[in-house]
Coordinates of C-alpha atoms and ligand atoms in Angstrom, one line a residue:
X1 CA -6.2 -27.1 -27.2
X2 CA -4.8 -30.7 -27.2
X3 CA -1.5 -30.9 -28.7
X4 CA -0.4 -34.1 -30.8
X5 CA 2.6 -36.2 -30.0
X6 CA 5.0 -34.9 -32.7
X7 CA 3.5 -31.3 -32.7
X8 CA 3.8 -31.9 -28.5
X9 CA 7.9 -32.7 -29.6
X10 CA 8.2 -29.6 -31.6
X11 CA 6.4 -26.7 -29.5
X12 CA 8.9 -28.1 -26.2
X13 CA 11.9 -27.8 -28.7
X14 CA 10.7 -24.6 -29.2
X15 CA 10.0 -23.6 -25.9
X16 CA 13.7 -24.8 -24.6
X17 CA 15.4 -22.6 -27.3
X18 CA 13.2 -19.6 -26.2
X19 CA 14.0 -20.3 -22.6
X20 CA 18.2 -20.6 -24.0
X21 CA 18.1 -17.4 -25.3
X22 CA 16.6 -15.9 -22.1
X23 CA 19.2 -17.5 -19.8
X24 CA 22.7 -16.5 -21.6
X25 CA 25.7 -18.5 -21.5
X26 CA 26.9 -17.2 -18.0
X27 CA 23.6 -18.5 -16.8
X28 CA 22.0 -14.8 -17.0
X29 CA 18.8 -13.8 -17.3
X30 CA 17.7 -11.5 -20.3
X31 CA 14.4 -9.6 -19.5
X32 CA 12.8 -6.5 -21.2
X33 CA 11.7 -4.7 -17.8
X34 CA 13.3 -6.1 -14.3
X35 CA 10.7 -4.9 -11.6
X36 CA 11.9 -5.0 -8.1
X37 CA 8.8 -5.2 -5.3
X38 CA 5.9 -7.4 -6.1
X39 CA 3.1 -5.2 -4.0
X40 CA 0.3 -3.7 -5.8
X41 CA 2.2 -1.8 -8.1
X42 CA 5.2 -4.1 -9.1
X43 CA 2.6 -7.0 -9.6
X44 CA 0.2 -4.8 -11.8
X45 CA 2.9 -3.7 -14.0
X46 CA 4.3 -7.3 -14.6
X47 CA 1.1 -8.7 -15.8
X48 CA 0.6 -5.7 -17.7
X49 CA 3.9 -5.8 -19.5
X50 CA 4.0 -9.2 -20.0
X51 CA 0.3 -9.0 -21.4
X52 CA 1.8 -7.0 -23.8
X53 CA 4.7 -8.5 -25.2
X54 CA 7.5 -7.5 -23.0
X55 CA 9.4 -10.0 -20.9
X56 CA 9.7 -9.5 -17.5
X57 CA 11.2 -10.9 -13.9
X58 CA 9.6 -9.4 -11.3
X59 CA 11.9 -10.1 -7.8
X60 CA 10.1 -10.3 -4.6
X61 CA 12.0 -10.5 -1.1
X62 CA 9.1 -12.0 0.7
X63 CA 7.6 -15.6 0.3
X64 CA 5.0 -14.5 -1.5
X65 CA 3.6 -11.4 -4.0
X66 CA 0.8 -8.8 -2.3
X67 CA 2.8 -6.4 -0.4
X68 CA 0.6 -5.1 2.4
X69 CA -2.0 -7.4 1.3
X70 CA -2.0 -9.9 4.5
X71 CA -5.4 -12.4 4.7
X72 CA -5.5 -14.5 7.3
X73 CA -7.1 -18.3 7.1
X74 CA -8.7 -20.0 10.0
X75 CA -7.6 -23.5 10.3
X76 CA -10.7 -24.8 11.3
X77 CA -13.2 -23.2 9.1
X78 CA -11.4 -21.8 6.5
X79 CA -12.8 -18.6 6.7
X80 CA -10.5 -16.0 5.5
X81 CA -9.8 -12.4 6.9
X82 CA -8.2 -9.5 5.0
X83 CA -6.3 -7.7 7.4
X84 CA -4.4 -5.7 5.4
X85 CA -6.0 -4.0 2.0
X86 CA -9.4 -4.4 2.2
X87 CA -11.4 -2.6 -0.4
X88 CA -10.6 -1.3 -4.1
X89 CA -12.5 1.5 -6.1
X90 CA -15.1 0.6 -7.8
X91 CA -14.1 1.8 -12.1
X92 CA -13.4 0.0 -15.2
X93 CA -9.6 -0.4 -14.9
X94 CA -9.9 -2.4 -11.4
X95 CA -12.7 -4.3 -13.3
X96 CA -10.4 -5.6 -15.8
X97 CA -7.5 -6.1 -13.9
X98 CA -9.8 -8.3 -11.7
X99 CA -11.5 -10.3 -14.7
X100 CA -7.8 -11.1 -16.3
X101 CA -6.5 -12.5 -13.1
X102 CA -9.9 -14.7 -12.9
X103 CA -11.0 -12.6 -9.7
X104 CA -14.4 -12.4 -9.1
X105 CA -15.5 -9.2 -7.4
X106 CA -18.8 -7.4 -6.4
X107 CA -19.6 -4.0 -5.4
X108 CA -20.2 -3.6 -1.4
X109 CA -23.5 -1.2 -0.4
X110 CA -22.9 2.5 0.0
X111 CA -21.3 3.7 3.4
X112 CA -19.0 0.6 3.9
X113 CA -18.5 0.5 7.6
X114 CA -18.1 -2.2 9.9
X115 CA -20.8 -1.2 12.1
X116 CA -20.9 1.2 15.0
X117 CA -18.3 1.1 17.3
X118 CA -17.8 2.1 20.9
X119 CA -15.6 5.0 21.3
X120 CA -12.6 4.6 23.9
X121 CA -10.2 7.0 25.2
X122 CA -6.9 6.5 23.1
X123 CA -5.0 6.4 26.6
X124 CA -7.5 4.8 29.1
X125 CA -9.2 2.3 26.9
X126 CA -12.5 3.7 28.9
X127 CA -15.6 4.7 27.1
X128 CA -15.8 8.5 26.2
X129 CA -18.8 10.7 25.6
X130 CA -17.9 11.3 22.0
X131 CA -21.0 11.1 19.3
X132 CA -19.7 11.1 15.6
X133 CA -20.7 14.2 13.4
X134 CA -22.5 13.9 10.4
X135 CA -20.1 14.8 8.2
X136 CA -21.8 14.8 4.8
X137 CA -21.9 18.7 4.7
X138 CA -18.1 18.6 5.4
X139 CA -17.6 16.1 2.9
X140 CA -18.8 18.4 0.2
X141 CA -16.8 21.3 1.7
X142 CA -13.7 19.2 1.5
X143 CA -14.6 17.7 -2.0
X144 CA -14.8 21.2 -3.2
X145 CA -11.5 21.6 -2.0
X146 CA -9.9 18.8 -3.8
X147 CA -11.6 19.8 -7.0
X148 CA -9.6 22.6 -7.0
X149 CA -6.2 20.1 -7.7
X150 CA -7.8 17.7 -10.2
X151 CA -4.5 17.0 -11.2
X152 CA -3.4 16.0 -7.5
X153 CA -5.7 13.2 -7.6
X154 CA -4.0 11.4 -9.9
X155 CA -0.1 11.5 -9.1
X156 CA 2.1 14.7 -7.4
X157 CA 1.1 16.5 -10.0
X158 CA 1.2 20.5 -8.4
X159 CA 0.8 23.7 -9.8
X160 CA 3.8 25.8 -9.6
X161 CA 4.1 27.6 -7.1
X162 CA 2.5 25.3 -4.9
X163 CA -0.8 26.7 -3.2
X164 CA -0.4 27.6 0.4
X165 CA -3.3 25.5 1.4
X166 CA -1.9 22.4 -0.2
X167 CA 1.4 23.1 2.1
X168 CA -0.4 24.2 5.7
X169 CA -0.5 21.2 8.2
X170 CA -4.0 19.6 8.2
X171 CA -4.5 21.1 11.8
X172 CA -4.1 24.5 10.2
X173 CA -6.2 23.8 7.0
X174 CA -9.3 22.8 9.3
X175 CA -9.2 26.0 11.3
X176 CA -9.0 28.3 8.2
X177 CA -11.9 26.4 6.7
X178 CA -13.9 25.3 9.6
X179 CA -16.6 24.0 7.3
X180 CA -14.5 21.3 6.8
X181 CA -14.1 20.8 10.5
X182 CA -17.0 17.9 10.8
X183 CA -15.0 15.6 8.5
X184 CA -11.6 15.4 10.2
X185 CA -12.3 12.6 12.1
X186 CA -13.9 10.5 9.0
X187 CA -10.9 11.5 7.5
X188 CA -8.7 10.5 9.9
X189 CA -10.3 6.8 10.0
X190 CA -10.0 6.1 6.6
X191 CA -6.2 7.8 6.3
X192 CA -5.1 5.6 9.2
X193 CA -1.4 5.5 8.5
X194 CA -1.0 8.8 8.3
X195 CA 0.8 9.3 11.1
X196 CA 0.4 12.5 13.4
X197 CA -2.4 13.5 10.6
X198 CA -2.6 17.0 11.7
X199 CA 0.5 17.9 11.4
X200 CA 1.1 16.3 7.8
X201 CA 1.2 18.9 5.4
X202 CA -2.4 18.9 3.4
X203 CA -1.2 17.4 0.3
X204 CA -0.7 14.3 1.8
X205 CA -4.3 14.3 3.4
X206 CA -5.6 15.3 0.2
X207 CA -3.7 12.4 -1.5
X208 CA -4.8 9.7 0.8
X209 CA -8.5 10.5 1.3
X210 CA -9.6 11.7 -2.6
X211 CA -12.6 12.2 -5.1
X212 CA -12.8 8.5 -5.7
X213 CA -12.7 7.5 -1.9
X214 CA -15.7 10.0 -1.1
X215 CA -17.8 8.5 -4.3
X216 CA -17.0 5.1 -3.2
X217 CA -18.4 5.7 0.3
X218 CA -21.6 6.9 -1.2
X219 CA -22.0 4.4 -3.8
X220 CA -19.8 1.5 -2.8
X221 CA -16.3 -0.1 -2.8
X222 CA -15.2 -3.0 -5.0
X223 CA -14.3 -6.1 -3.0
X224 CA -13.0 -10.0 -4.1
X225 CA -16.2 -11.8 -3.9
X226 CA -13.7 -14.4 -1.9
X227 CA -13.2 -11.9 0.7
X228 CA -9.6 -13.1 0.3
X229 CA -7.3 -10.7 -1.4
X230 CA -4.7 -12.7 -1.3
X231 CA -6.3 -14.9 -4.4
X232 CA -5.4 -11.8 -6.7
X233 CA -1.7 -12.6 -5.7
X234 CA -2.2 -16.0 -5.8
X235 CA -3.4 -15.6 -9.9
X236 CA -0.9 -13.5 -10.7
X237 CA 1.6 -15.8 -9.3
X238 CA 0.5 -18.4 -11.4
X239 CA 0.2 -16.4 -14.5
X240 CA 3.8 -15.3 -14.2
X241 CA 5.2 -18.4 -13.5
X242 CA 8.9 -18.6 -13.9
X243 CA 8.8 -14.7 -14.1
X244 CA 8.5 -14.4 -10.7
X245 CA 11.5 -14.7 -8.2
X246 CA 10.2 -14.6 -4.7
X247 CA 12.4 -14.7 -1.4
X248 CA 14.8 -13.3 -3.8
X249 CA 16.3 -9.6 -3.3
X250 CA 19.2 -7.3 -5.2
X251 CA 22.8 -7.6 -3.6
X252 CA 24.5 -5.3 -6.6
X253 CA 24.2 -3.5 -9.6
X254 CA 27.1 -3.4 -11.4
X255 CA 25.6 -1.4 -14.0
X256 CA 22.2 1.2 -14.4
X257 CA 23.0 3.1 -17.6
X258 CA 21.5 3.9 -21.0
X259 CA 23.1 0.8 -22.1
X260 CA 20.9 -1.4 -20.1
X261 CA 20.8 -2.8 -16.5
X262 CA 22.9 -5.6 -14.7
X263 CA 22.0 -6.8 -11.3
X264 CA 23.2 -9.5 -9.2
X265 CA 20.3 -11.1 -7.1
X266 CA 20.5 -13.4 -4.5
X267 CA 17.5 -16.3 -4.6
X268 CA 17.0 -19.2 -2.5
X269 CA 19.0 -21.6 -5.5
X270 CA 22.0 -19.0 -5.2
X271 CA 23.3 -15.8 -7.1
X272 CA 21.8 -15.1 -10.2
X273 CA 22.6 -12.2 -12.8
X274 CA 19.7 -10.0 -14.4
X275 CA 20.0 -8.7 -17.7
X276 CA 17.1 -5.8 -18.6
X277 CA 16.9 -3.0 -20.8
X278 CA 15.0 -1.7 -18.2
X279 CA 14.4 -1.5 -14.4
X280 CA 11.0 -0.1 -12.6
X281 CA 12.0 -0.2 -8.7
X282 CA 8.2 -0.8 -6.8
X283 CA 9.1 -0.8 -3.1
X284 CA 9.1 1.8 -0.6
X285 CA 12.4 4.3 -1.8
X286 CA 13.9 4.8 1.4
X287 CA 18.0 5.3 0.6
X288 CA 18.6 2.5 3.4
X289 CA 16.5 0.2 1.4
X290 CA 18.1 1.5 -2.2
X291 CA 22.0 0.9 -1.0
X292 CA 22.4 -2.2 -3.3
X293 CA 20.9 -0.3 -6.5
X294 CA 24.4 1.8 -6.8
X295 CA 22.7 5.2 -6.6
X296 CA 24.2 8.6 -8.1
X297 CA 24.3 12.0 -6.2
X298 CA 21.0 13.2 -7.2
X299 CA 19.2 9.7 -6.7
X300 CA 21.0 10.0 -3.3
X301 CA 19.5 13.5 -2.5
X302 CA 16.2 12.7 -3.2
X303 CA 15.4 9.7 -1.7
X304 CA 17.6 11.0 1.5
X305 CA 14.4 13.3 2.0
X306 CA 11.7 10.9 2.6
X307 CA 10.7 10.4 6.3
X308 CA 8.3 7.6 6.9
X309 CA 5.4 7.0 10.0
X310 CA 4.7 3.3 11.2
X311 CA 1.5 0.8 10.6
X312 CA 1.0 -1.8 11.8
X313 CA -2.2 -4.8 12.1
X314 CA -3.1 -7.8 13.9
X315 CA -5.5 -10.4 14.4
X316 CA -5.9 -11.5 18.7
X317 CA -8.0 -14.3 19.9
X318 CA -8.3 -15.1 23.3
X319 CA -9.5 -11.4 24.6
X320 CA -13.4 -12.5 25.8
X321 CA -14.6 -9.6 24.1
X322 CA -18.0 -10.0 22.7
X323 CA -18.2 -11.4 19.2
X324 CA -19.4 -8.2 17.8
X325 CA -17.4 -5.8 19.8
X326 CA -15.9 -3.0 17.5
X327 CA -13.8 0.4 19.2
X328 CA -12.7 3.3 17.7
X329 CA -10.3 5.4 20.1
X330 CA -10.8 8.7 20.8
X331 CA -8.6 11.8 22.0
X332 CA -9.9 13.0 25.1
X333 CA -8.3 16.9 25.3
X334 CA -7.5 16.7 21.3
X335 CA -8.4 19.0 18.1
X336 CA -11.6 17.3 16.4
X337 CA -10.6 14.2 19.3
X338 CA -8.6 12.4 17.3
X339 CA -6.4 10.1 19.2
X340 CA -2.3 10.7 20.1
X341 CA -0.3 8.0 18.2
X342 CA 1.6 5.9 18.8
X343 CA -1.6 4.0 19.6
X344 CA -4.4 2.1 18.9
X345 CA -6.5 2.8 16.1
X346 CA -9.4 0.5 16.2
X347 CA -10.3 -2.8 17.3
X348 CA -13.0 -4.9 15.4
X349 CA -15.0 -8.5 15.4
X350 CA -14.0 -10.1 12.5
X351 CA -15.6 -13.2 10.5
X352 CA -14.0 -15.6 12.7
X353 CA -15.4 -15.8 15.9
X354 CA -13.3 -14.6 18.7
X355 CA -10.5 -13.7 16.3
X356 CA -10.4 -9.6 16.6
X357 CA -8.3 -7.1 13.9
X358 CA -6.2 -4.2 15.8
X359 CA -4.8 -1.8 13.7
X360 CA -2.1 0.4 14.9
X361 CA -0.2 3.6 14.1
X362 CA 3.1 6.0 14.9
X363 CA 4.3 9.2 13.3
X364 CA 8.0 6.9 12.8
X365 CA 8.6 3.4 12.7
X366 CA 8.9 1.5 16.1
X367 CA 10.0 -2.0 17.0
X368 CA 7.7 -5.0 16.3
X369 CA 8.4 -6.1 20.0
X370 CA 7.2 -2.2 21.2
X371 CA 3.7 -2.7 19.3
X372 CA 2.8 -6.7 20.0
X373 CA 3.7 -5.5 24.0
X374 CA 1.1 -2.2 23.4
X375 CA -1.2 -4.0 21.3
X376 CA -1.2 -6.8 24.1
X377 CA -2.0 -4.0 26.7
X378 CA -4.8 -2.0 25.3
X379 CA -6.5 -5.4 25.0
X380 CA -6.1 -6.1 28.4
X381 CA -7.0 -2.3 29.4
X382 CA -10.0 -3.4 27.7
X383 CA -10.4 -6.5 30.1
X384 CA -10.3 -4.3 32.9
X385 CA -12.7 -2.0 31.8
X386 CA -15.2 -4.5 31.9
X387 CA -15.7 -5.0 27.9
X388 CA -14.5 -8.9 28.1
X389 CA -15.5 -12.0 30.1
X390 CA -13.0 -13.3 31.8
X391 CA -11.3 -16.4 29.9
X392 CA -8.3 -18.4 31.0
X393 CA -5.0 -17.4 29.7
X394 CA -3.5 -14.2 28.0
X395 CA -4.6 -12.9 24.6
X396 CA -2.5 -14.0 21.8
X397 CA -1.6 -13.3 18.5
X398 CA -2.7 -15.1 15.3
X399 CA -1.5 -13.0 13.2
X400 CA 0.4 -9.5 13.0
X401 CA 2.7 -7.3 10.3
X402 CA 4.4 -4.3 10.0
X403 CA 3.6 -2.3 7.4
X404 CA 6.7 0.2 8.6
X405 CA 8.2 2.1 6.4
X406 CA 3.9 3.3 5.4
X407 CA 3.8 7.2 4.5
X408 CA 6.6 8.0 2.7
X409 CA 6.2 12.5 3.1
X410 CA 9.2 15.1 2.7
X411 CA 9.0 18.5 4.7
X412 CA 6.7 21.0 3.5
X413 CA 9.5 23.0 2.5
X414 CA 10.8 20.2 0.3
X415 CA 7.2 20.3 -1.3
X416 CA 7.4 24.1 -2.0
X417 CA 10.7 23.7 -3.2
X418 CA 9.5 21.6 -6.3
X419 CA 10.8 18.0 -4.8
X420 CA 7.9 16.0 -6.3
X421 CA 8.9 17.8 -9.8
X422 CA 12.6 16.5 -9.2
X423 CA 11.1 13.4 -8.0
X424 CA 9.2 12.8 -11.2
X425 CA 12.0 14.2 -13.4
X426 CA 14.0 10.8 -12.4
X427 CA 11.7 9.0 -14.3
X428 CA 14.0 7.0 -16.9
X429 CA 17.3 9.0 -15.5
X430 CA 19.7 5.5 -15.8
X431 CA 17.1 3.4 -17.4
X432 CA 15.4 3.2 -14.1
X433 CA 11.6 3.9 -13.7
X434 CA 9.7 4.1 -10.0
X435 CA 6.0 3.7 -9.1
X436 CA 4.8 2.9 -5.7
X437 CA 2.9 4.6 -3.0
X438 CA 5.7 7.3 -2.7
X439 CA 5.2 8.4 -5.9
X440 CA 1.4 8.4 -5.8
X441 CA -0.5 7.4 -3.1
X442 CA -0.8 4.3 -0.3
X443 CA -4.3 3.3 -2.9
X444 CA -3.7 -0.1 -4.7
X445 CA -5.9 0.8 -7.1
X446 CA -4.9 4.8 -7.7
X447 CA -1.3 2.8 -7.9
X448 CA -2.7 0.6 -10.8
X449 CA -4.2 4.0 -12.5
X450 CA -0.5 5.7 -11.7
X451 CA 1.2 3.0 -12.9
X452 CA -0.7 2.2 -16.5
X453 CA -1.0 5.8 -17.7
X454 CA 2.8 7.3 -16.4
X455 CA 5.1 4.9 -16.5
X456 CA 4.1 1.5 -18.9
X457 CA 4.0 4.2 -21.9
X458 CA 7.5 4.5 -21.2
X459 CA 8.7 0.6 -20.2
X460 CA 6.4 -0.2 -23.7
X461 CA 8.3 2.5 -25.9
Ligands
FAD1 C1 -3.2 -2.4 7.2 C2 -3.3 -1.9 5.3 C3 -4.7 -1.5 5.0 C4 -4.5 -1.2 3.7 N1 -5.7 -1.1 3.3 C5 -6.2 -0.7 2.1 C6 -7.4 -0.8 1.5 O1 -8.3 -1.4 1.5 N2 -6.8 -0.4 0.3 C7 -6.5 -0.1 -0.8 O2 -6.1 0.3 -1.7 N3 -5.2 0.4 0.0 C8 -4.9 -0.2 1.3 N4 -4.1 -0.2 1.6 C9 -3.2 0.4 0.9 C10 -2.1 0.1 -0.2 O3 -1.9 -2.0 0.1 C11 -1.1 0.2 -0.6 O4 -1.5 1.5 -1.4 C12 -0.4 -0.5 -1.6 O5 0.0 -2.0 -1.3 C13 1.0 0.4 -2.1 O6 1.4 -0.8 -3.2 P1 3.3 -0.7 -3.1 O7 3.4 -1.7 -4.4 O8 3.4 0.8 -3.3 O9 4.0 -1.1 -1.9 P2 3.9 -2.6 -1.0 O10 2.4 -3.1 -1.4 O11 4.1 -2.4 0.1 O12 4.9 -3.2 -2.2 C14 6.5 -3.3 -2.4 C15 6.6 -4.9 -1.8 O13 7.9 -4.4 -2.2 C16 8.5 -5.9 -1.5 N5 10.0 -5.5 -1.0 C17 10.2 -4.2 -0.6 N6 11.7 -4.1 -0.4 C18 12.1 -4.9 -1.2 C19 13.7 -5.6 -2.0 N7 14.9 -4.9 -1.4 N8 13.6 -6.4 -2.9 C20 12.1 -6.9 -3.3 N9 11.3 -6.9 -3.0 C21 11.0 -6.1 -1.9 C22 7.8 -5.9 -0.4 O14 8.0 -6.9 0.5 C23 6.4 -5.3 -1.1 O15 6.0 -6.8 -1.5 C24 -3.7 -0.7 3.3 C25 -2.7 -0.5 3.4 C26 -2.0 -1.4 4.9 C27 -0.5 -1.3 5.7

């Protein structure tokens, strides 16, 4: 709609007075909800709350929204490669969200895969005699186990007492149910980032590789039509406008109580005070990261129990590998031939000729220098083993990103002792709510659903 001159002046005056209302006399910013962390969950919450009439501020420490989304743009061809988040679930909530953001989407063919990889020894990168088993029947049996816990699909809503099967290390679960064994490698491959997969309580494997994933393997995943997932967050940033502060973080929390929240925020243009009725914390809830939020004893005792895995992603060029090269690591003498970690999960060709995606995982966090060194030394093993043509110079990173801390888990005894019941009881405590992977799972679509169903109703009340 185009406004005439006088009406435009009136409209601008109105906007200015609204802005004055939002910025207090003391230059503080007043909002219904302050959201910390602009990854999948925090960005979704900001858009949905704003669309339903709440004022928000979204505070993100990086210079862009998107969290685990990493998109590389080739400077010459402008081709995009998503080397972080790739696929979404084909469900109505995801479609509605993409439509709201004006992001075009499509559904992939069933059995979405990146081709037929060569299987290589996880240590030596030499070819191994491995044939991927037909996982279909085993996946059906696995799905039947999942179906016994329908509420686990949408959150840590566990039966009480917690069933023994969910507590068993996944390796023991597989030993107890040998019919699932042929699916172990497929589940491991999709569930990258879980660290020492066979030692993790089965609960975390069920959360990471749930019924919706199995369904989408059969019918197709939803992807952005542009194959540029950063577009989701670019559009969200535009819609949210001044309600996003990037390169910003909370330095301290003068109060967090029933009457409201006050945060002192470090931004590129200086310190700002944010006053909000409610607070939503949407970044990985590790104790050290939560320090500026003035935790009480209960909060510290629960968040202090989280352990984490390490997960790293990169794009490497100047390797000499053939354009269609794709490899998957396999353990030589390990159960189900699951590779030992820390190590490279897989190397895959991308849409940019000569650029390869390399994923690396670890049971615990590692230094970036160490991981970068390990990835390059793995590429050199591939070269030495004859997979690559000779090229002048060394392999080089065109992109590298640490996603650590990745999976947040607690010990089996904690799960059995009702950890997740206690964790979920924190929602609303001191006017603070929580979302993100530690509260549900490492899956953007599932997190949007969790945030919509279990968090937004309280924030909208
Ligand atoms: C390599 C990789 C591939 C993946 N592939 C897929 C996939 O194909 N499909 C899928 O659904 N999921 C995928 N995932 C998982 C998915 O990315 C996560 O489930 C999802 O991003 C988690 O969202 P989140 O909001 O909990 O956390 P994040 O996306 O990690 O967002 C947290 C945000 O908080 C910010 N932050 C941290 N600390 C602070 C602070 N103190 N102050 C302010 N901001 C802070 C971070 O910078 C980040 O932007 C993948 C993950 C990785 C690492």
